[in-house]
C-alpha cells in the first residue's frame, strides 16, 4: 500500500505552498488600508472631539472599526492607551516607555507625531503569535493619536 505523502510531487507541494501563502496574505490588511482606516477614524474622532468618549467607545466596541488584522487604537499625548479592542487590559495604562523587541521606543514615536506619520516597529501578531515587522499610520487629533497598524509582507 502506497503512503499518500509518497505520491505527492514537487509541483503539487509547491502549488499547495503558494495557495496557503496567498490565502494567508489575503487575511492581512495592507499598509494603504491601514492608512485609510486611520484617517477615517481620525475624521470620526474630530467630529466627536467635544465628547471624545463616544469615539473611543466606538473604536473599542464597534466591529466596523476592525478589518481582518487591522484595528483602530488611540493613545493620549502622554502615552496612555485609551482604546485598544485587541488588548482591552491596556486601556487606561500609560506606556510611554514601551519598547519593541529591538528596544525601539514605539510609544514615544507615536505620541511625537504632530500631524500624520508612519511608525515602524516589531510586534506580536495576534493571529500567528509570531513577532513581525509592523507599520502603524498615526494621525494626531488634538491630544490624541489615532493609529492603525499593518504587518509588513
PDB file of C-alpha atoms in Angstrom:
ATOM      1  CA  UNK A   1       0.000   0.000   0.000  1.00  0.00           C
ATOM      2  CA  UNK A   2       1.374   3.407  -1.008  1.00  0.00           C
ATOM      3  CA  UNK A   3       1.570   6.218   1.514  1.00  0.00           C
ATOM      4  CA  UNK A   4      -0.314   9.387   0.495  1.00  0.00           C
ATOM      5  CA  UNK A   5       2.712  11.603   1.108  1.00  0.00           C
ATOM      6  CA  UNK A   6       4.986   9.446  -1.034  1.00  0.00           C
ATOM      7  CA  UNK A   7       2.693  10.139  -4.015  1.00  0.00           C
ATOM      8  CA  UNK A   8       2.986  13.931  -3.713  1.00  0.00           C
ATOM      9  CA  UNK A   9       5.008  15.533  -6.461  1.00  0.00           C
ATOM     10  CA  UNK A  10       7.189  18.609  -6.139  1.00  0.00           C
ATOM     11  CA  UNK A  11       4.781  20.691  -8.301  1.00  0.00           C
ATOM     12  CA  UNK A  12       1.858  19.631  -6.083  1.00  0.00           C
ATOM     13  CA  UNK A  13       3.759  20.598  -2.943  1.00  0.00           C
ATOM     14  CA  UNK A  14       4.751  23.960  -4.448  1.00  0.00           C
ATOM     15  CA  UNK A  15       1.183  24.642  -5.565  1.00  0.00           C
ATOM     16  CA  UNK A  16      -0.083  23.926  -2.061  1.00  0.00           C
ATOM     17  CA  UNK A  17       2.540  26.236  -0.559  1.00  0.00           C
ATOM     18  CA  UNK A  18       1.634  29.066  -2.954  1.00  0.00           C
ATOM     19  CA  UNK A  19      -2.076  28.594  -2.262  1.00  0.00           C
ATOM     20  CA  UNK A  20      -1.514  28.678   1.506  1.00  0.00           C
ATOM     21  CA  UNK A  21       0.706  31.766   1.214  1.00  0.00           C
ATOM     22  CA  UNK A  22      -1.875  33.576  -0.909  1.00  0.00           C
ATOM     23  CA  UNK A  23      -4.697  32.753   1.477  1.00  0.00           C
ATOM     24  CA  UNK A  24      -2.612  33.925   4.408  1.00  0.00           C
ATOM     25  CA  UNK A  25      -1.788  37.213   2.639  1.00  0.00           C
ATOM     26  CA  UNK A  26      -5.484  37.743   1.892  1.00  0.00           C
ATOM     27  CA  UNK A  27      -6.176  37.670   5.642  1.00  0.00           C
ATOM     28  CA  UNK A  28      -3.893  40.668   6.169  1.00  0.00           C
ATOM     29  CA  UNK A  29      -4.647  44.319   5.702  1.00  0.00           C
ATOM     30  CA  UNK A  30      -2.264  46.349   3.566  1.00  0.00           C
ATOM     31  CA  UNK A  31      -0.374  49.492   4.506  1.00  0.00           C
ATOM     32  CA  UNK A  32      -2.704  51.527   2.273  1.00  0.00           C
ATOM     33  CA  UNK A  33      -5.752  50.034   4.014  1.00  0.00           C
ATOM     34  CA  UNK A  34      -4.241  50.779   7.441  1.00  0.00           C
ATOM     35  CA  UNK A  35      -3.655  54.404   6.436  1.00  0.00           C
ATOM     36  CA  UNK A  36      -7.195  54.768   5.073  1.00  0.00           C
ATOM     37  CA  UNK A  37      -8.751  53.295   8.233  1.00  0.00           C
ATOM     38  CA  UNK A  38      -6.609  55.540  10.467  1.00  0.00           C
ATOM     39  CA  UNK A  39      -7.651  58.624   8.502  1.00  0.00           C
ATOM     40  CA  UNK A  40     -11.316  57.593   8.623  1.00  0.00           C
ATOM     41  CA  UNK A  41     -11.085  57.015  12.392  1.00  0.00           C
ATOM     42  CA  UNK A  42      -9.311  60.363  12.891  1.00  0.00           C
ATOM     43  CA  UNK A  43     -12.091  62.130  10.965  1.00  0.00           C
ATOM     44  CA  UNK A  44     -14.655  60.410  13.222  1.00  0.00           C
ATOM     45  CA  UNK A  45     -12.647  61.433  16.289  1.00  0.00           C
ATOM     46  CA  UNK A  46     -12.564  65.055  15.073  1.00  0.00           C
ATOM     47  CA  UNK A  47     -16.356  65.136  14.702  1.00  0.00           C
ATOM     48  CA  UNK A  48     -16.645  63.886  18.299  1.00  0.00           C
ATOM     49  CA  UNK A  49     -13.802  65.886  19.841  1.00  0.00           C
ATOM     50  CA  UNK A  50     -16.183  67.718  22.211  1.00  0.00           C
ATOM     51  CA  UNK A  51     -17.237  64.319  23.598  1.00  0.00           C
ATOM     52  CA  UNK A  52     -14.284  62.045  22.749  1.00  0.00           C
ATOM     53  CA  UNK A  53     -15.571  59.142  24.852  1.00  0.00           C
ATOM     54  CA  UNK A  54     -18.212  58.453  22.180  1.00  0.00           C
ATOM     55  CA  UNK A  55     -15.489  57.882  19.575  1.00  0.00           C
ATOM     56  CA  UNK A  56     -13.292  55.925  21.988  1.00  0.00           C
ATOM     57  CA  UNK A  57     -16.176  53.617  22.923  1.00  0.00           C
ATOM     58  CA  UNK A  58     -16.932  53.089  19.246  1.00  0.00           C
ATOM     59  CA  UNK A  59     -13.317  52.178  18.446  1.00  0.00           C
ATOM     60  CA  UNK A  60     -13.237  49.831  21.427  1.00  0.00           C
ATOM     61  CA  UNK A  61     -16.543  48.048  20.820  1.00  0.00           C
ATOM     62  CA  UNK A  62     -17.832  48.540  17.271  1.00  0.00           C
ATOM     63  CA  UNK A  63     -16.526  45.819  14.921  1.00  0.00           C
ATOM     64  CA  UNK A  64     -16.880  48.165  11.943  1.00  0.00           C
ATOM     65  CA  UNK A  65     -13.563  49.726  13.099  1.00  0.00           C
ATOM     66  CA  UNK A  66     -11.840  46.386  12.511  1.00  0.00           C
ATOM     67  CA  UNK A  67     -10.924  44.724   9.227  1.00  0.00           C
ATOM     68  CA  UNK A  68      -9.072  41.392   9.320  1.00  0.00           C
ATOM     69  CA  UNK A  69      -5.891  42.193  11.280  1.00  0.00           C
ATOM     70  CA  UNK A  70      -6.445  45.961  11.107  1.00  0.00           C
ATOM     71  CA  UNK A  71      -7.991  47.770  14.078  1.00  0.00           C
ATOM     72  CA  UNK A  72      -8.066  51.286  15.499  1.00  0.00           C
ATOM     73  CA  UNK A  73      -6.189  52.124  18.675  1.00  0.00           C
ATOM     74  CA  UNK A  74      -5.897  55.500  20.379  1.00  0.00           C
ATOM     75  CA  UNK A  75      -3.337  56.973  22.758  1.00  0.00           C
ATOM     76  CA  UNK A  76      -3.176  60.292  24.524  1.00  0.00           C
ATOM     77  CA  UNK A  77      -0.207  62.601  24.043  1.00  0.00           C
ATOM     78  CA  UNK A  78       1.299  61.345  27.308  1.00  0.00           C
ATOM     79  CA  UNK A  79       1.292  57.709  26.095  1.00  0.00           C
ATOM     80  CA  UNK A  80      -1.844  56.416  27.810  1.00  0.00           C
ATOM     81  CA  UNK A  81      -3.845  53.847  25.848  1.00  0.00           C
ATOM     82  CA  UNK A  82      -7.492  54.948  25.678  1.00  0.00           C
ATOM     83  CA  UNK A  83      -8.823  52.498  23.056  1.00  0.00           C
ATOM     84  CA  UNK A  84      -7.442  49.077  22.133  1.00  0.00           C
ATOM     85  CA  UNK A  85     -10.025  46.476  21.047  1.00  0.00           C
ATOM     86  CA  UNK A  86      -7.498  43.608  20.819  1.00  0.00           C
ATOM     87  CA  UNK A  87      -5.924  44.222  24.231  1.00  0.00           C
ATOM     88  CA  UNK A  88      -8.568  45.870  26.450  1.00  0.00           C
ATOM     89  CA  UNK A  89      -6.359  45.385  29.527  1.00  0.00           C
ATOM     90  CA  UNK A  90      -4.033  48.056  28.064  1.00  0.00           C
ATOM     91  CA  UNK A  91      -6.754  50.731  28.203  1.00  0.00           C
ATOM     92  CA  UNK A  92      -6.045  53.283  30.907  1.00  0.00           C
ATOM     93  CA  UNK A  93      -2.370  52.354  31.167  1.00  0.00           C
ATOM     94  CA  UNK A  94       0.420  54.778  30.412  1.00  0.00           C
ATOM     95  CA  UNK A  95       3.011  53.004  28.298  1.00  0.00           C
ATOM     96  CA  UNK A  96       5.216  55.902  27.252  1.00  0.00           C
ATOM     97  CA  UNK A  97       8.328  53.769  27.842  1.00  0.00           C
ATOM     98  CA  UNK A  98       7.045  50.673  25.988  1.00  0.00           C
ATOM     99  CA  UNK A  99       9.645  49.308  23.574  1.00  0.00           C
ATOM    100  CA  UNK A 100       9.546  46.668  20.878  1.00  0.00           C
ATOM    101  CA  UNK A 101      11.758  43.553  20.950  1.00  0.00           C
ATOM    102  CA  UNK A 102      14.661  45.538  19.496  1.00  0.00           C
ATOM    103  CA  UNK A 103      14.389  48.244  22.156  1.00  0.00           C
ATOM    104  CA  UNK A 104      12.697  50.818  19.905  1.00  0.00           C
ATOM    105  CA  UNK A 105      10.595  53.287  21.982  1.00  0.00           C
ATOM    106  CA  UNK A 106       7.494  52.924  19.808  1.00  0.00           C
ATOM    107  CA  UNK A 107       5.021  54.791  22.024  1.00  0.00           C
ATOM    108  CA  UNK A 108       7.348  57.784  22.253  1.00  0.00           C
ATOM    109  CA  UNK A 109       7.472  57.826  18.433  1.00  0.00           C
ATOM    110  CA  UNK A 110       3.682  57.519  18.208  1.00  0.00           C
ATOM    111  CA  UNK A 111       2.997  60.437  20.546  1.00  0.00           C
ATOM    112  CA  UNK A 112       5.700  62.568  18.870  1.00  0.00           C
ATOM    113  CA  UNK A 113       3.674  62.562  15.636  1.00  0.00           C
ATOM    114  CA  UNK A 114       2.361  66.094  15.114  1.00  0.00           C
ATOM    115  CA  UNK A 115       0.157  65.575  12.040  1.00  0.00           C
ATOM    116  CA  UNK A 116       0.287  62.238  10.195  1.00  0.00           C
ATOM    117  CA  UNK A 117       3.198  59.795  10.110  1.00  0.00           C
ATOM    118  CA  UNK A 118       4.277  56.157   9.927  1.00  0.00           C
ATOM    119  CA  UNK A 119       5.889  54.435  12.914  1.00  0.00           C
ATOM    120  CA  UNK A 120       7.697  51.153  12.273  1.00  0.00           C
ATOM    121  CA  UNK A 121       8.453  48.519  14.909  1.00  0.00           C
ATOM    122  CA  UNK A 122       8.266  44.797  15.640  1.00  0.00           C
ATOM    123  CA  UNK A 123       5.192  43.429  17.394  1.00  0.00           C
ATOM    124  CA  UNK A 124       3.481  40.156  18.206  1.00  0.00           C
ATOM    125  CA  UNK A 125       0.917  39.241  15.563  1.00  0.00           C
ATOM    126  CA  UNK A 126      -2.309  38.308  17.389  1.00  0.00           C
ATOM    127  CA  UNK A 127      -3.200  35.791  14.661  1.00  0.00           C
ATOM    128  CA  UNK A 128       0.113  33.954  14.351  1.00  0.00           C
ATOM    129  CA  UNK A 129       1.763  34.583  17.710  1.00  0.00           C
ATOM    130  CA  UNK A 130       4.986  35.484  15.869  1.00  0.00           C
ATOM    131  CA  UNK A 131       6.961  38.709  16.244  1.00  0.00           C
ATOM    132  CA  UNK A 132       6.676  40.540  12.911  1.00  0.00           C
ATOM    133  CA  UNK A 133       7.590  43.874  11.358  1.00  0.00           C
ATOM    134  CA  UNK A 134       4.652  46.261  11.656  1.00  0.00           C
ATOM    135  CA  UNK A 135       3.945  49.804  10.484  1.00  0.00           C
ATOM    136  CA  UNK A 136       1.307  51.962  12.115  1.00  0.00           C
ATOM    137  CA  UNK A 137      -0.183  55.025  10.493  1.00  0.00           C
ATOM    138  CA  UNK A 138      -0.660  57.698  13.149  1.00  0.00           C
ATOM    139  CA  UNK A 139      -2.938  60.729  12.917  1.00  0.00           C
ATOM    140  CA  UNK A 140      -2.796  63.449  15.566  1.00  0.00           C
ATOM    141  CA  UNK A 141      -6.212  64.716  16.672  1.00  0.00           C
ATOM    142  CA  UNK A 142      -5.711  67.290  19.416  1.00  0.00           C
ATOM    143  CA  UNK A 143      -4.219  65.477  22.400  1.00  0.00           C
ATOM    144  CA  UNK A 144      -4.992  62.061  20.864  1.00  0.00           C
ATOM    145  CA  UNK A 145      -3.034  59.854  18.487  1.00  0.00           C
ATOM    146  CA  UNK A 146      -5.285  57.635  16.380  1.00  0.00           C
ATOM    147  CA  UNK A 147      -3.478  54.741  14.744  1.00  0.00           C
ATOM    148  CA  UNK A 148      -3.897  51.596  12.708  1.00  0.00           C
ATOM    149  CA  UNK A 149      -1.067  49.164  12.102  1.00  0.00           C
ATOM    150  CA  UNK A 150      -0.417  46.609   9.381  1.00  0.00           C
ATOM    151  CA  UNK A 151       2.060  43.768   9.439  1.00  0.00           C
ATOM    152  CA  UNK A 152       4.552  44.005   6.602  1.00  0.00           C
ATOM    153  CA  UNK A 153       4.539  41.290   3.954  1.00  0.00           C
TER     154      UNK A 153
END
